[in-house]
PDB file of C-alpha atoms in Angstrom:
ATOM      1  CA  MET A   1       6.952  -1.224 -25.253  1.00 89.00           C
ATOM      2  CA  SER A   2       4.587  -1.368 -22.225  1.00 94.00           C
ATOM      3  CA  VAL A   3       4.210  -0.009 -19.014  1.00 96.00           C
ATOM      4  CA  TYR A   4       5.777  -1.631 -15.998  1.00 97.00           C
ATOM      5  CA  SER A   5       5.019  -0.689 -12.561  1.00 97.00           C
ATOM      6  CA  ILE A   6       8.624  -0.944  -9.734  1.00 97.00           C
ATOM      7  CA  GLU A   7       7.870  -1.319  -6.422  1.00 97.00           C
ATOM      8  CA  LEU A   8      10.582  -0.491  -4.110  1.00 96.00           C
ATOM      9  CA  PHE A   9      10.400  -0.803  -0.200  1.00 97.00           C
ATOM     10  CA  VAL A  10      13.618   0.896   1.583  1.00 97.00           C
ATOM     11  CA  ARG A  11      14.301   0.067   4.991  1.00 97.00           C
ATOM     12  CA  LEU A  12      16.840   1.869   7.483  1.00 96.00           C
ATOM     13  CA  LYS A  13      19.864  -0.466   8.290  1.00 97.00           C
ATOM     14  CA  THR A  14      19.609   0.958  11.823  1.00 96.00           C
ATOM     15  CA  VAL A  15      16.593   1.146  14.622  1.00 96.00           C
ATOM     16  CA  ASP A  16      14.090   2.645  13.034  1.00 97.00           C
ATOM     17  CA  THR A  17      13.043   5.575  15.717  1.00 97.00           C
ATOM     18  CA  ILE A  18       9.739   6.812  14.224  1.00 97.00           C
ATOM     19  CA  ALA A  19       8.491   3.346  14.111  1.00 97.00           C
ATOM     20  CA  LEU A  20       9.345   2.527  17.410  1.00 97.00           C
ATOM     21  CA  THR A  21       7.932   6.107  18.960  1.00 97.00           C
ATOM     22  CA  ALA A  22       4.937   5.409  17.034  1.00 97.00           C
ATOM     23  CA  LYS A  23       4.504   1.820  18.574  1.00 97.00           C
ATOM     24  CA  ASN A  24       5.169   2.753  22.312  1.00 97.00           C
ATOM     25  CA  THR A  25       2.593   5.562  21.632  1.00 96.00           C
ATOM     26  CA  LEU A  26      -0.073   3.181  20.171  1.00 96.00           C
ATOM     27  CA  GLN A  27       0.431   0.584  22.738  1.00 97.00           C
ATOM     28  CA  LYS A  28       1.381   2.788  26.301  1.00 96.00           C
ATOM     29  CA  ASP A  29      -0.380   5.869  25.408  1.00 95.00           C
ATOM     30  CA  MET A  30      -3.603   5.021  23.049  1.00 95.00           C
ATOM     31  CA  GLY A  31      -4.833   1.650  24.454  1.00 94.00           C
ATOM     32  CA  TYR A  32      -3.404  -0.629  22.136  1.00 96.00           C
ATOM     33  CA  GLY A  33      -0.791  -2.430  24.132  1.00 95.00           C
ATOM     34  CA  ARG A  34      -2.664  -5.865  24.328  1.00 95.00           C
ATOM     35  CA  THR A  35      -3.928  -5.900  20.482  1.00 96.00           C
ATOM     36  CA  LEU A  36      -0.546  -3.728  18.304  1.00 97.00           C
ATOM     37  CA  LEU A  37       2.257  -6.506  19.101  1.00 97.00           C
ATOM     38  CA  ASP A  38       4.917  -4.268  16.313  1.00 97.00           C
ATOM     39  CA  ALA A  39       4.835  -1.735  14.065  1.00 97.00           C
ATOM     40  CA  ARG A  40       7.459  -1.455  11.311  1.00 97.00           C
ATOM     41  CA  ARG A  41       7.360   1.126   8.601  1.00 97.00           C
ATOM     42  CA  GLU A  42       9.230   1.463   5.091  1.00 97.00           C
ATOM     43  CA  GLU A  43       9.456   3.869   2.652  1.00 97.00           C
ATOM     44  CA  TYR A  44       7.557   2.693  -0.650  1.00 97.00           C
ATOM     45  CA  TRP A  45       8.285   3.820  -3.953  1.00 97.00           C
ATOM     46  CA  LEU A  46       6.095   2.941  -6.973  1.00 97.00           C
ATOM     47  CA  ILE A  47       8.110   4.006 -10.247  1.00 97.00           C
ATOM     48  CA  GLU A  48       6.373   3.354 -13.779  1.00 97.00           C
ATOM     49  CA  VAL A  49       8.464   2.791 -16.562  1.00 97.00           C
ATOM     50  CA  GLU A  50       7.757   2.263 -20.338  1.00 96.00           C
ATOM     51  CA  VAL A  51      10.211  -0.575 -21.481  1.00 96.00           C
ATOM     52  CA  GLU A  52      10.129  -4.073 -23.843  1.00 95.00           C
ATOM     53  CA  ASN A  53       9.868  -6.314 -20.859  1.00 95.00           C
ATOM     54  CA  ALA A  54       9.384  -7.013 -17.095  1.00 95.00           C
ATOM     55  CA  GLU A  55      12.989  -8.319 -17.402  1.00 95.00           C
ATOM     56  CA  GLU A  56      14.059  -4.880 -18.553  1.00 96.00           C
ATOM     57  CA  ALA A  57      11.767  -3.157 -15.879  1.00 96.00           C
ATOM     58  CA  GLN A  58      13.740  -5.027 -13.027  1.00 96.00           C
ATOM     59  CA  LYS A  59      17.220  -4.246 -14.532  1.00 96.00           C
ATOM     60  CA  LEU A  60      16.065  -0.284 -14.817  1.00 94.00           C
ATOM     61  CA  GLY A  61      14.839  -0.469 -11.311  1.00 95.00           C
ATOM     62  CA  VAL A  62      17.833  -2.181  -9.810  1.00 95.00           C
ATOM     63  CA  GLU A  63      20.060   0.743 -12.080  1.00 94.00           C
ATOM     64  CA  PHE A  64      17.698   3.076 -10.158  1.00 93.00           C
ATOM     65  CA  VAL A  65      18.673   1.861  -6.884  1.00 93.00           C
ATOM     66  CA  THR A  66      22.494   0.859  -7.181  1.00 90.00           C
ATOM     67  CA  VAL A  67      24.026   3.487  -9.705  1.00 86.00           C
ATOM     68  CA  THR A  68      22.047   6.836  -9.582  1.00 83.00           C
ATOM     69  CA  LYS A  69      21.672   6.487  -5.569  1.00 83.00           C
ATOM     70  CA  THR A  70      18.358   8.803  -5.575  1.00 83.00           C
ATOM     71  CA  ILE A  71      16.110   6.914  -3.774  1.00 92.00           C
ATOM     72  CA  VAL A  72      18.442   4.566  -1.700  1.00 94.00           C
ATOM     73  CA  ASN A  73      21.335   5.524   0.352  1.00 93.00           C
ATOM     74  CA  PRO A  74      23.485   2.433   0.714  1.00 92.00           C
ATOM     75  CA  ASN A  75      25.198   3.654   4.007  1.00 93.00           C
ATOM     76  CA  LYS A  76      21.953   3.986   5.888  1.00 94.00           C
ATOM     77  CA  HIS A  77      19.299   1.913   3.697  1.00 95.00           C
ATOM     78  CA  THR A  78      18.483  -1.606   2.398  1.00 96.00           C
ATOM     79  CA  TYR A  79      15.838  -2.448  -0.105  1.00 96.00           C
ATOM     80  CA  THR A  80      13.702  -4.901  -1.853  1.00 96.00           C
ATOM     81  CA  LEU A  81      12.522  -4.059  -5.360  1.00 96.00           C
ATOM     82  CA  ARG A  82      10.020  -6.098  -7.422  1.00 95.00           C
ATOM     83  CA  VAL A  83       8.288  -5.605 -10.698  1.00 96.00           C
ATOM     84  CA  VAL A  84       4.365  -5.728 -10.014  1.00 93.00           C
ATOM     85  CA  GLY A  85       2.744  -9.038 -11.036  1.00 78.00           C
ATOM     86  CA  GLU A  86       6.176 -10.843 -11.000  1.00 58.00           C
ATOM     87  CA  GLU A  87       5.720 -11.931  -7.346  1.00 56.00           C
ATOM     88  CA  ALA A  88       2.519 -12.382  -5.213  1.00 56.00           C
ATOM     89  CA  ASP A  89       2.143 -11.673  -1.743  1.00 56.00           C
ATOM     90  CA  VAL A  90       0.521 -14.710   0.044  1.00 57.00           C
ATOM     91  CA  PRO A  91      -1.850 -13.144   2.650  1.00 55.00           C
ATOM     92  CA  GLU A  92      -0.751 -14.404   6.369  1.00 52.00           C
ATOM     93  CA  LYS A  93      -3.715 -16.716   7.925  1.00 58.00           C
ATOM     94  CA  LYS A  94      -2.580 -17.269  11.458  1.00 68.00           C
ATOM     95  CA  VAL A  95      -2.610 -14.919  14.699  1.00 73.00           C
ATOM     96  CA  PRO A  96      -1.234 -12.568  14.957  1.00 93.00           C
ATOM     97  CA  TYR A  97      -2.070 -10.973  12.054  1.00 96.00           C
ATOM     98  CA  VAL A  98       0.344  -8.889   9.658  1.00 96.00           C
ATOM     99  CA  ILE A  99      -1.970  -5.761   8.484  1.00 97.00           C
ATOM    100  CA  ARG A 100      -0.170  -3.459   5.693  1.00 97.00           C
ATOM    101  CA  VAL A 101      -1.637   0.167   5.693  1.00 98.00           C
ATOM    102  CA  LEU A 102      -0.255   2.200   2.844  1.00 98.00           C
ATOM    103  CA  VAL A 103      -0.095   6.398   3.893  1.00 98.00           C
ATOM    104  CA  GLY A 104       0.213   8.573   1.001  1.00 96.00           C
ATOM    105  CA  TYR A 105       0.755  12.139   0.693  1.00 94.00           C
ATOM    106  CA  ARG A 106      -1.651  14.407  -1.204  1.00 93.00           C
ATOM    107  CA  GLU A 107       1.221  16.569  -2.454  1.00 93.00           C
ATOM    108  CA  ASP A 108       4.191  15.063  -2.768  1.00 94.00           C
ATOM    109  CA  GLU A 109       7.011  17.125  -3.516  1.00 95.00           C
ATOM    110  CA  LYS A 110      10.078  14.483  -3.030  1.00 94.00           C
ATOM    111  CA  ALA A 111       8.184  12.436  -5.549  1.00 95.00           C
ATOM    112  CA  ARG A 112       7.905  15.201  -8.279  1.00 95.00           C
ATOM    113  CA  VAL A 113      11.742  16.097  -7.810  1.00 95.00           C
ATOM    114  CA  THR A 114      12.550  12.345  -8.089  1.00 95.00           C
ATOM    115  CA  LEU A 115      10.459  12.260 -11.404  1.00 95.00           C
ATOM    116  CA  ASP A 116      12.016  15.168 -12.988  1.00 95.00           C
ATOM    117  CA  THR A 117      15.742  14.158 -11.488  1.00 94.00           C
ATOM    118  CA  LEU A 118      15.443  10.659 -13.248  1.00 95.00           C
ATOM    119  CA  ARG A 119      13.798  12.077 -16.291  1.00 95.00           C
ATOM    120  CA  ASN A 120      15.932  15.215 -17.074  1.00 94.00           C
ATOM    121  CA  THR A 121      18.936  15.030 -14.852  1.00 93.00           C
ATOM    122  CA  LEU A 122      19.818  11.705 -15.268  1.00 93.00           C
ATOM    123  CA  GLY A 123      18.711  11.206 -18.448  1.00 93.00           C
ATOM    124  CA  TYR A 124      15.969   8.370 -18.608  1.00 95.00           C
ATOM    125  CA  GLY A 125      13.141  10.811 -20.399  1.00 95.00           C
ATOM    126  CA  ASP A 126       9.980   9.649 -21.256  1.00 94.00           C
ATOM    127  CA  LYS A 127      11.008   5.756 -20.022  1.00 96.00           C
ATOM    128  CA  VAL A 128       9.921   6.963 -16.414  1.00 97.00           C
ATOM    129  CA  LYS A 129       6.095   7.568 -16.666  1.00 97.00           C
ATOM    130  CA  GLY A 130       5.867   8.511 -13.011  1.00 96.00           C
ATOM    131  CA  VAL A 131       6.983   8.358  -9.295  1.00 96.00           C
ATOM    132  CA  LYS A 132       4.419   7.666  -6.230  1.00 96.00           C
ATOM    133  CA  ARG A 133       5.798   7.456  -2.960  1.00 96.00           C
ATOM    134  CA  GLY A 134       4.272   7.044   0.587  1.00 97.00           C
ATOM    135  CA  LEU A 135       5.095   4.685   4.014  1.00 97.00           C
ATOM    136  CA  LEU A 136       4.303   1.388   4.371  1.00 98.00           C
ATOM    137  CA  TRP A 137       3.436   0.491   7.860  1.00 98.00           C
ATOM    138  CA  LYS A 138       3.333  -3.280   8.975  1.00 97.00           C
ATOM    139  CA  LEU A 139       1.368  -3.353  11.684  1.00 98.00           C
ATOM    140  CA  ILE A 140       1.327  -7.036  13.967  1.00 97.00           C
ATOM    141  CA  ILE A 141      -1.966  -7.479  15.470  1.00 97.00           C
ATOM    142  CA  SER A 142      -3.590  -9.836  17.680  1.00 96.00           C
ATOM    143  CA  ALA A 143      -7.159 -10.019  16.997  1.00 96.00           C
ATOM    144  CA  GLU A 144      -9.827 -13.011  16.433  1.00 94.00           C
ATOM    145  CA  ASP A 145      -9.817 -12.802  12.995  1.00 95.00           C
ATOM    146  CA  ARG A 146      -8.193 -10.961  10.109  1.00 95.00           C
ATOM    147  CA  ILE A 147     -11.520  -8.505   9.523  1.00 96.00           C
ATOM    148  CA  SER A 148     -11.048  -7.405  12.890  1.00 96.00           C
ATOM    149  CA  ALA A 149      -7.584  -6.857  12.688  1.00 97.00           C
ATOM    150  CA  LYS A 150      -7.951  -4.934   9.637  1.00 97.00           C
ATOM    151  CA  LYS A 151     -10.382  -2.574  11.644  1.00 97.00           C
ATOM    152  CA  ILE A 152      -8.084  -2.164  14.415  1.00 97.00           C
ATOM    153  CA  ALA A 153      -5.328  -1.274  11.853  1.00 97.00           C
ATOM    154  CA  GLU A 154      -7.813   1.597  10.583  1.00 97.00           C
ATOM    155  CA  GLU A 155      -8.428   2.941  13.861  1.00 96.00           C
ATOM    156  CA  ILE A 156      -4.387   3.292  14.574  1.00 96.00           C
ATOM    157  CA  THR A 157      -4.203   4.918  11.402  1.00 97.00           C
ATOM    158  CA  VAL A 158      -6.623   7.449  10.856  1.00 95.00           C
ATOM    159  CA  ALA A 159      -6.055  10.591  13.058  1.00 94.00           C
ATOM    160  CA  LYS A 160      -9.361  11.926  14.136  1.00 91.00           C
ATOM    161  CA  SER A 161      -8.408  13.442  17.579  1.00 87.00           C
ATOM    162  CA  MET A 162      -5.810  13.674  19.924  1.00 82.00           C
ATOM    163  CA  GLY A 163      -6.330  10.501  21.426  1.00 82.00           C
ATOM    164  CA  LYS A 164      -7.738   8.429  18.097  1.00 91.00           C
ATOM    165  CA  GLY A 165      -5.444   7.496  14.976  1.00 94.00           C
ATOM    166  CA  LEU A 166      -1.603   8.426  14.745  1.00 96.00           C
ATOM    167  CA  LEU A 167       0.018   7.255  10.980  1.00 97.00           C
ATOM    168  CA  ALA A 168      -2.257   9.341   8.671  1.00 96.00           C
ATOM    169  CA  ASN A 169      -3.432  13.053   8.956  1.00 95.00           C
ATOM    170  CA  PRO A 170      -6.559  12.661   6.617  1.00 94.00           C
ATOM    171  CA  HIS A 171      -6.182  16.233   5.482  1.00 94.00           C
ATOM    172  CA  SER A 172      -2.766  16.088   3.794  1.00 94.00           C
ATOM    173  CA  GLN A 173      -2.599  12.423   3.409  1.00 96.00           C
ATOM    174  CA  THR A 174      -4.276   9.192   2.021  1.00 96.00           C
ATOM    175  CA  TYR A 175      -4.136   5.651   3.524  1.00 97.00           C
ATOM    176  CA  VAL A 176      -5.179   2.335   2.218  1.00 97.00           C
ATOM    177  CA  VAL A 177      -5.524  -0.754   4.472  1.00 96.00           C
ATOM    178  CA  LEU A 178      -4.351  -3.574   2.578  1.00 93.00           C
TER     179      LEU A 178
END
């Protein structure tokens, strides 16, 4: 038995008004109108499972989504699921740059409850080793190079004052610019 990580990306089927509001605020009120071309978000889940192989991890991930419906509501969400290491993202090298920022929670009750539900209520027991959750922001940024685009993404992300940063509160959240 080995531990595999399942990544689950959950999107709304309808317009994401939170992402739209964040984009408009950053562009119109915070001065990123020329550099931030778009902002999208997905709920990100990382579920660690102990199973025999990657195929079994994939099957279990699909079961978590389609059978248990604890994470994805099929009436309002679409999702992408992958076992970490099975597929590699190829970084985009052209302008504009897509910069991903993962915002997590220092204390996440929803992830804790989901772990408890999968283990105890739904009977997966010790197969489920851990559950983490966050928001994955995809920022489309016009910049001279990828390094500059990542710097702009960090400025946009970390809330430092009323006019600086918006996507992550450093007191209650963590973030990683990917």
